[in-house]
mmCIF file of C-alpha atoms in Angstrom:
data_model
loop_
_atom_site.group_PDB
_atom_site.id
_atom_site.type_symbol
_atom_site.label_atom_id
_atom_site.label_comp_id
_atom_site.label_asym_id
_atom_site.label_seq_id
_atom_site.Cartn_x
_atom_site.Cartn_y
_atom_site.Cartn_z
ATOM 1 C CA MET A 1167 0.000 0.000 0.000
ATOM 2 C CA LYS A 1168 1.318 3.424 -0.953
ATOM 3 C CA THR A 1169 1.957 6.058 1.705
ATOM 4 C CA PRO A 1170 -0.980 8.317 0.639
ATOM 5 C CA GLU A 1171 -3.292 5.284 0.789
ATOM 6 C CA MET A 1172 -1.950 4.422 4.228
ATOM 7 C CA PHE A 1173 -2.649 7.993 5.376
ATOM 8 C CA SER A 1174 -6.217 7.638 4.135
ATOM 9 C CA LEU A 1175 -6.785 4.324 5.918
ATOM 10 C CA ILE A 1176 -5.304 5.541 9.209
ATOM 11 C CA LEU A 1177 -7.437 8.660 9.145
ATOM 12 C CA ALA A 1178 -10.525 6.581 8.381
ATOM 13 C CA LEU A 1179 -9.811 4.424 11.448
ATOM 14 C CA LEU A 1180 -9.233 7.475 13.639
ATOM 15 C CA THR A 1181 -12.462 9.000 12.337
ATOM 16 C CA ALA A 1182 -14.291 5.790 13.218
ATOM 17 C CA LEU A 1183 -12.867 5.988 16.743
ATOM 18 C CA ALA A 1184 -14.142 9.553 17.113
ATOM 19 C CA ALA A 1185 -17.494 8.619 15.563
ATOM 20 C CA GLY A 1186 -18.056 5.962 18.209
ATOM 21 C CA LEU A 1187 -17.536 8.492 20.995
ATOM 22 C CA ILE A 1188 -19.663 11.205 19.421
ATOM 23 C CA GLY A 1189 -22.409 8.728 18.559
ATOM 24 C CA SER A 1190 -22.638 7.453 22.125
ATOM 25 C CA PHE A 1191 -23.605 10.880 23.389
ATOM 26 C CA ALA A 1192 -25.910 11.395 20.398
ATOM 27 C CA LEU A 1193 -27.921 8.361 21.490
ATOM 28 C CA MET A 1194 -27.988 9.488 25.107
ATOM 29 C CA LYS A 1195 -29.189 12.925 23.969
ATOM 30 C CA ARG A 1196 -31.857 11.271 21.767
ATOM 31 C CA MET A 1197 -30.679 13.173 18.718
ATOM 32 C CA SER A 1198 -30.227 10.329 16.254
ATOM 33 C CA LEU A 1199 -32.575 11.952 13.738
ATOM 34 C CA ALA A 1200 -31.006 15.386 14.122
ATOM 35 C CA GLY A 1201 -27.573 13.803 13.748
ATOM 36 C CA ASP A 1202 -28.573 12.172 10.476
ATOM 37 C CA VAL A 1203 -29.894 15.519 9.265
ATOM 38 C CA ILE A 1204 -26.553 17.171 10.050
ATOM 39 C CA SER A 1205 -24.780 14.702 7.768
ATOM 40 C CA HIS A 1206 -27.252 15.385 4.955
ATOM 41 C CA ILE A 1207 -26.798 19.137 5.330
ATOM 42 C CA ALA A 1208 -23.307 18.637 3.914
ATOM 43 C CA LEU A 1209 -24.749 17.553 0.564
ATOM 44 C CA PRO A 1210 -25.698 21.033 -0.754
ATOM 45 C CA GLY A 1211 -22.229 22.262 0.178
ATOM 46 C CA LEU A 1212 -20.647 19.393 -1.721
ATOM 47 C CA GLY A 1213 -22.895 20.149 -4.679
ATOM 48 C CA PHE A 1214 -21.927 23.818 -4.823
ATOM 49 C CA ALA A 1215 -18.255 22.901 -4.434
ATOM 50 C CA PHE A 1216 -18.378 20.460 -7.353
ATOM 51 C CA LEU A 1217 -20.395 22.949 -9.390
ATOM 52 C CA PHE A 1218 -17.928 25.814 -8.941
ATOM 53 C CA ASN A 1219 -14.812 23.607 -8.880
ATOM 54 C CA ILE A 1220 -13.688 24.406 -5.339
ATOM 55 C CA ASN A 1221 -12.579 22.106 -2.528
ATOM 56 C CA PRO A 1222 -15.563 19.865 -1.655
ATOM 57 C CA LEU A 1223 -14.673 19.863 2.035
ATOM 58 C CA ALA A 1224 -14.785 23.669 2.098
ATOM 59 C CA GLY A 1225 -18.314 23.647 0.682
ATOM 60 C CA ALA A 1226 -19.422 20.898 3.052
ATOM 61 C CA ALA A 1227 -17.882 22.670 6.052
ATOM 62 C CA THR A 1228 -19.789 25.862 5.220
ATOM 63 C CA THR A 1229 -23.222 24.250 5.051
ATOM 64 C CA LEU A 1230 -22.455 22.038 8.051
ATOM 65 C CA LEU A 1231 -21.613 25.104 10.141
ATOM 66 C CA LEU A 1232 -24.772 26.915 9.077
ATOM 67 C CA GLY A 1233 -26.926 23.825 9.666
ATOM 68 C CA THR A 1234 -25.363 23.192 13.062
ATOM 69 C CA LEU A 1235 -26.035 26.744 14.222
ATOM 70 C CA LEU A 1236 -29.628 26.488 13.003
ATOM 71 C CA ILE A 1237 -30.257 23.201 14.844
ATOM 72 C CA TRP A 1238 -28.662 24.626 17.994
ATOM 73 C CA ARG A 1239 -30.875 27.678 17.766
ATOM 74 C CA LEU A 1240 -33.959 25.511 17.360
ATOM 75 C CA GLU A 1241 -32.971 23.445 20.385
ATOM 76 C CA LYS A 1242 -32.729 26.646 22.438
ATOM 77 C CA GLY A 1243 -36.332 27.365 21.624
ATOM 78 C CA GLY A 1244 -37.710 28.430 18.293
ATOM 79 C CA LYS A 1245 -41.230 29.133 17.083
ATOM 80 C CA ILE A 1246 -41.205 25.971 14.953
ATOM 81 C CA PRO A 1247 -41.075 22.588 16.744
ATOM 82 C CA THR A 1248 -37.603 21.089 16.419
ATOM 83 C CA ASP A 1249 -38.806 17.798 14.920
ATOM 84 C CA VAL A 1250 -40.734 19.655 12.207
ATOM 85 C CA ALA A 1251 -37.780 21.879 11.331
ATOM 86 C CA VAL A 1252 -35.403 18.918 11.306
ATOM 87 C CA GLY A 1253 -37.702 17.010 8.948
ATOM 88 C CA VAL A 1254 -37.885 19.958 6.560
ATOM 89 C CA MET A 1255 -34.104 20.434 6.650
ATOM 90 C CA PHE A 1256 -33.552 16.732 5.981
ATOM 91 C CA THR A 1257 -35.622 16.592 2.817
ATOM 92 C CA ALA A 1258 -34.606 20.047 1.597
ATOM 93 C CA ALA A 1259 -30.881 19.350 1.970
ATOM 94 C CA LEU A 1260 -31.177 16.031 0.134
ATOM 95 C CA ALA A 1261 -33.257 17.540 -2.671
ATOM 96 C CA ILE A 1262 -31.119 20.666 -3.149
ATOM 97 C CA GLY A 1263 -27.866 18.727 -2.959
ATOM 98 C CA THR A 1264 -29.023 16.165 -5.504
ATOM 99 C CA LEU A 1265 -30.336 18.915 -7.782
ATOM 100 C CA ILE A 1266 -27.153 20.998 -7.955
ATOM 101 C CA THR A 1267 -24.518 18.259 -7.805
ATOM 102 C CA PRO A 1268 -23.160 17.417 -11.277
ATOM 103 C CA SER A 1269 -24.237 13.913 -12.288
ATOM 104 C CA GLU A 1270 -20.653 12.671 -12.644
ATOM 105 C CA ASP A 1271 -19.925 13.657 -9.023
ATOM 106 C CA LEU A 1272 -23.239 12.632 -7.457
ATOM 107 C CA ILE A 1273 -22.268 9.069 -6.514
ATOM 108 C CA ALA A 1274 -19.066 10.268 -4.824
ATOM 109 C CA ALA A 1275 -21.005 12.945 -2.918
ATOM 110 C CA LEU A 1276 -23.641 10.477 -1.750
ATOM 111 C CA PHE A 1277 -21.535 7.400 -1.002
ATOM 112 C CA GLY A 1278 -17.912 8.568 -0.811
ATOM 113 C CA GLY A 1279 -14.947 6.425 -1.800
ATOM 114 C CA PHE A 1280 -11.356 5.606 -0.939
ATOM 115 C CA GLN A 1281 -9.172 8.598 -1.806
ATOM 116 C CA GLU A 1282 -5.478 9.122 -1.275
ATOM 117 C CA LEU A 1283 -4.386 11.827 1.169
ATOM 118 C CA THR A 1284 -1.453 14.197 1.158
ATOM 119 C CA LEU A 1285 0.590 14.595 4.329
ATOM 120 C CA ALA A 1286 -0.896 18.043 4.969
ATOM 121 C CA TRP A 1287 -4.502 16.778 4.790
ATOM 122 C CA PHE A 1288 -3.587 13.788 6.928
ATOM 123 C CA ILE A 1289 -2.117 16.006 9.651
ATOM 124 C CA ALA A 1290 -5.170 18.289 9.528
ATOM 125 C CA GLY A 1291 -7.437 15.272 9.893
ATOM 126 C CA VAL A 1292 -5.472 13.894 12.835
ATOM 127 C CA VAL A 1293 -5.635 17.277 14.570
ATOM 128 C CA ALA A 1294 -9.410 17.321 14.045
ATOM 129 C CA VAL A 1295 -9.761 13.829 15.539
ATOM 130 C CA VAL A 1296 -7.648 14.839 18.537
ATOM 131 C CA CYS A 1297 -9.912 17.853 19.067
ATOM 132 C CA ILE A 1298 -13.014 15.637 19.029
ATOM 133 C CA ILE A 1299 -11.576 13.101 21.465
ATOM 134 C CA ALA A 1300 -10.244 15.862 23.734
ATOM 135 C CA PHE A 1301 -13.657 17.513 23.784
ATOM 136 C CA ILE A 1302 -15.400 14.280 24.802
ATOM 137 C CA TRP A 1303 -12.828 13.701 27.537
ATOM 138 C CA LEU A 1304 -12.892 17.247 28.932
ATOM 139 C CA PHE A 1305 -16.643 17.830 28.685
ATOM 140 C CA ARG A 1306 -17.983 14.347 29.397
ATOM 141 C CA HIS A 1307 -19.182 15.197 32.905
ATOM 142 C CA GLN A 1308 -20.811 18.440 31.783
ATOM 143 C CA LEU A 1309 -22.547 16.627 28.924
ATOM 144 C CA ILE A 1310 -23.898 13.956 31.256
ATOM 145 C CA ILE A 1311 -25.064 16.392 33.936
ATOM 146 C CA GLY A 1312 -26.701 18.613 31.336
ATOM 147 C CA LEU A 1313 -28.390 15.581 29.825
ATOM 148 C CA PHE A 1314 -29.848 14.048 32.977
ATOM 149 C CA SER A 1315 -30.314 17.104 35.205
ATOM 150 C CA PRO A 1316 -30.384 20.543 33.532
ATOM 151 C CA ASP A 1317 -31.333 22.148 36.877
ATOM 152 C CA LEU A 1318 -28.288 20.676 38.587
ATOM 153 C CA ALA A 1319 -26.129 21.777 35.653
ATOM 154 C CA ALA A 1320 -27.415 25.339 35.980
ATOM 155 C CA ALA A 1321 -26.868 25.276 39.754
ATOM 156 C CA THR A 1322 -23.250 24.186 39.286
ATOM 157 C CA GLY A 1323 -22.579 26.925 36.739
ATOM 158 C CA ILE A 1324 -22.633 24.784 33.596
ATOM 159 C CA ASN A 1325 -23.857 26.646 30.528
ATOM 160 C CA VAL A 1326 -25.837 23.788 29.000
ATOM 161 C CA SER A 1327 -26.651 25.681 25.816
ATOM 162 C CA ARG A 1328 -23.003 26.470 25.171
ATOM 163 C CA VAL A 1329 -21.907 22.884 25.855
ATOM 164 C CA ASN A 1330 -24.589 21.648 23.445
ATOM 165 C CA LEU A 1331 -23.269 24.022 20.781
ATOM 166 C CA TYR A 1332 -19.737 22.711 21.273
ATOM 167 C CA TYR A 1333 -21.046 19.158 21.007
ATOM 168 C CA LEU A 1334 -22.930 19.883 17.783
ATOM 169 C CA LEU A 1335 -19.807 21.464 16.307
ATOM 170 C CA MET A 1336 -17.774 18.364 17.180
ATOM 171 C CA PHE A 1337 -20.529 16.210 15.678
ATOM 172 C CA SER A 1338 -20.319 18.229 12.459
ATOM 173 C CA LEU A 1339 -16.533 17.947 12.444
ATOM 174 C CA THR A 1340 -16.867 14.161 12.699
ATOM 175 C CA VAL A 1341 -19.292 14.217 9.780
ATOM 176 C CA LEU A 1342 -16.847 16.322 7.776
ATOM 177 C CA LEU A 1343 -14.049 13.814 8.392
ATOM 178 C CA GLY A 1344 -16.261 10.887 7.372
ATOM 179 C CA LEU A 1345 -17.564 12.469 4.167
ATOM 180 C CA ARG A 1346 -14.387 11.576 2.323
ATOM 181 C CA PHE A 1347 -14.922 7.817 2.472
ATOM 182 C CA LEU A 1348 -18.617 7.439 3.343
ATOM 183 C CA GLY A 1349 -20.406 10.283 1.585
ATOM 184 C CA ALA A 1350 -23.285 12.426 2.817
ATOM 185 C CA LEU A 1351 -25.836 9.599 2.881
ATOM 186 C CA LEU A 1352 -23.846 7.103 4.933
ATOM 187 C CA VAL A 1353 -21.595 9.079 7.276
ATOM 188 C CA GLY A 1354 -24.351 9.534 9.857
ATOM 189 C CA ALA A 1355 -24.772 5.767 10.050
ATOM 190 C CA LEU A 1356 -21.156 5.307 11.201
ATOM 191 C CA ILE A 1357 -21.935 7.627 14.106
ATOM 192 C CA ILE A 1358 -25.270 6.106 15.114
ATOM 193 C CA ILE A 1359 -25.074 2.341 14.414
ATOM 194 C CA PRO A 1360 -21.916 1.549 16.456
ATOM 195 C CA ALA A 1361 -23.347 3.591 19.331
ATOM 196 C CA ALA A 1362 -26.546 1.524 19.135
ATOM 197 C CA ILE A 1363 -24.377 -1.594 19.384
ATOM 198 C CA GLY A 1364 -22.589 -0.209 22.428
ATOM 199 C CA ARG A 1365 -25.853 0.635 24.170
ATOM 200 C CA GLN A 1366 -27.185 -2.850 23.497
ATOM 201 C CA LEU A 1367 -24.122 -4.649 24.880
ATOM 202 C CA THR A 1368 -23.031 -2.536 27.866
ATOM 203 C CA HIS A 1369 -24.242 -1.158 31.179
ATOM 204 C CA THR A 1370 -21.693 1.506 32.123
ATOM 205 C CA LEU A 1371 -20.625 4.713 30.394
ATOM 206 C CA THR A 1372 -16.986 3.680 30.034
ATOM 207 C CA ALA A 1373 -17.905 0.344 28.471
ATOM 208 C CA PHE A 1374 -20.505 2.068 26.285
ATOM 209 C CA LEU A 1375 -17.921 4.453 24.839
ATOM 210 C CA ALA A 1376 -15.316 1.711 24.408
ATOM 211 C CA VAL A 1377 -17.624 -0.779 22.659
ATOM 212 C CA SER A 1378 -19.110 1.909 20.403
ATOM 213 C CA SER A 1379 -15.662 3.021 19.252
ATOM 214 C CA ALA A 1380 -14.431 -0.560 18.852
ATOM 215 C CA ALA A 1381 -17.471 -1.512 16.756
ATOM 216 C CA SER A 1382 -16.971 1.542 14.555
ATOM 217 C CA VAL A 1383 -13.276 0.845 13.992
ATOM 218 C CA LEU A 1384 -13.888 -2.859 13.339
ATOM 219 C CA ALA A 1385 -16.612 -2.036 10.801
ATOM 220 C CA VAL A 1386 -14.167 0.187 8.898
ATOM 221 C CA ILE A 1387 -11.447 -2.495 8.951
ATOM 222 C CA ILE A 1388 -13.751 -5.237 7.689
ATOM 223 C CA GLY A 1389 -15.495 -2.971 5.185
ATOM 224 C CA PHE A 1390 -12.151 -1.811 3.812
ATOM 225 C CA SER A 1391 -10.928 -5.412 3.545
ATOM 226 C CA ILE A 1392 -14.075 -6.463 1.691
ATOM 227 C CA ASN A 1393 -13.721 -3.561 -0.734
ATOM 228 C CA ARG A 1394 -10.055 -4.340 -1.419
ATOM 229 C CA VAL A 1395 -10.408 -8.099 -1.807
ATOM 230 C CA TYR A 1396 -13.828 -8.248 -3.476
ATOM 231 C CA PRO A 1397 -14.523 -4.869 -5.146
ATOM 232 C CA THR A 1398 -17.140 -6.586 -7.297
ATOM 233 C CA VAL A 1399 -19.022 -9.858 -6.948
ATOM 234 C CA VAL A 1400 -20.772 -11.557 -9.864
ATOM 235 C CA ILE A 1401 -24.027 -13.281 -8.924
ATOM 236 C CA GLY A 1402 -25.441 -14.864 -12.061
ATOM 237 C CA PRO A 1403 -26.113 -12.088 -14.564
ATOM 238 C CA VAL A 1404 -25.769 -9.393 -11.888
ATOM 239 C CA THR A 1405 -22.500 -7.699 -10.910
ATOM 240 C CA VAL A 1406 -22.595 -6.344 -7.338
ATOM 241 C CA ASN A 1407 -20.320 -3.380 -6.629
ATOM 242 C CA LEU A 1408 -19.009 -3.658 -3.065
ATOM 243 C CA ALA A 1409 -18.077 0.015 -2.675
ATOM 244 C CA LEU A 1410 -16.229 1.116 0.452
ATOM 245 C CA GLY A 1411 -18.976 3.161 2.105
ATOM 246 C CA PRO A 1412 -21.791 0.633 1.698
ATOM 247 C CA ALA A 1413 -19.431 -2.194 2.722
ATOM 248 C CA ILE A 1414 -18.557 -0.408 5.986
ATOM 249 C CA ILE A 1415 -22.129 0.462 6.910
ATOM 250 C CA SER A 1416 -23.417 -2.986 5.938
ATOM 251 C CA THR A 1417 -20.804 -4.504 8.239
ATOM 252 C CA ALA A 1418 -21.876 -2.218 11.075
ATOM 253 C CA ALA A 1419 -25.514 -3.139 10.453
ATOM 254 C CA VAL A 1420 -24.679 -6.858 10.678
ATOM 255 C CA PHE A 1421 -22.889 -6.216 13.991
ATOM 256 C CA PHE A 1422 -25.998 -4.458 15.262
ATOM 257 C CA LEU A 1423 -28.234 -7.375 14.273
ATOM 258 C CA PHE A 1424 -25.963 -9.748 16.183
ATOM 259 C CA SER A 1425 -26.014 -7.422 19.192
ATOM 260 C CA LEU A 1426 -29.806 -7.801 19.319
ATOM 261 C CA LEU A 1427 -29.325 -11.474 20.150
ATOM 262 C CA ARG A 1428 -27.979 -10.510 23.545
ATOM 263 C CA LYS A 1429 -30.632 -9.740 26.124
ATOM 264 C CA LYS A 1430 -29.683 -6.927 28.486
ATOM 265 C CA THR A 1431 -30.150 -7.644 32.184
#
């Protein structure tokens, strides 16, 4: 494997590690739907970037930031119910992104792919992952207190709204990192499905975070291996394309189905 390919794989694994941590708190905050919407908000940005021939990540980052601030504002208390606004944003982002994205770039925008990385992009990605992990470590107690007892959080001087904004920004940063190899449609699944596995198999917060991250990383490893060894499979007259993004998420989904076999006590 060439060095740029190795950079890409390592960053994908680090992103999966961060996704497991972020997703665990997303499930505890009951924001799985909002989290999926955040990932889809990146699609219009990708479309504009492809359309005007600029860096796709720059376009995605712009719309992710705007969408994150809007969701945060709605959570603080808007005139429109949050679930209604989230539903509108979900469908609008998907429709607008699909409409403006050039047809030759649409599959990459939706489902991602394995792309080589330069050293500079690799370092930037690693720094982003470190920021996400550091945030979870430093703010974990504030997130938990704000989640289970907002009154206690306020009494202890925790600005719950500000912590939620920081969390949403880290969520969006995780989405941005995952867009490269999963695309706008699938990146949210890498955040939510491994966390669902962790919640099904564990009873403590530490174990929850560890299992979620491990499931996410393992799904990327197996999905990558499937894509490299069997990029296409011929079944009779049909040729099945085992692309990287779908292979990873399908693996995670299989893990989740197996996790359902275990009854929590």
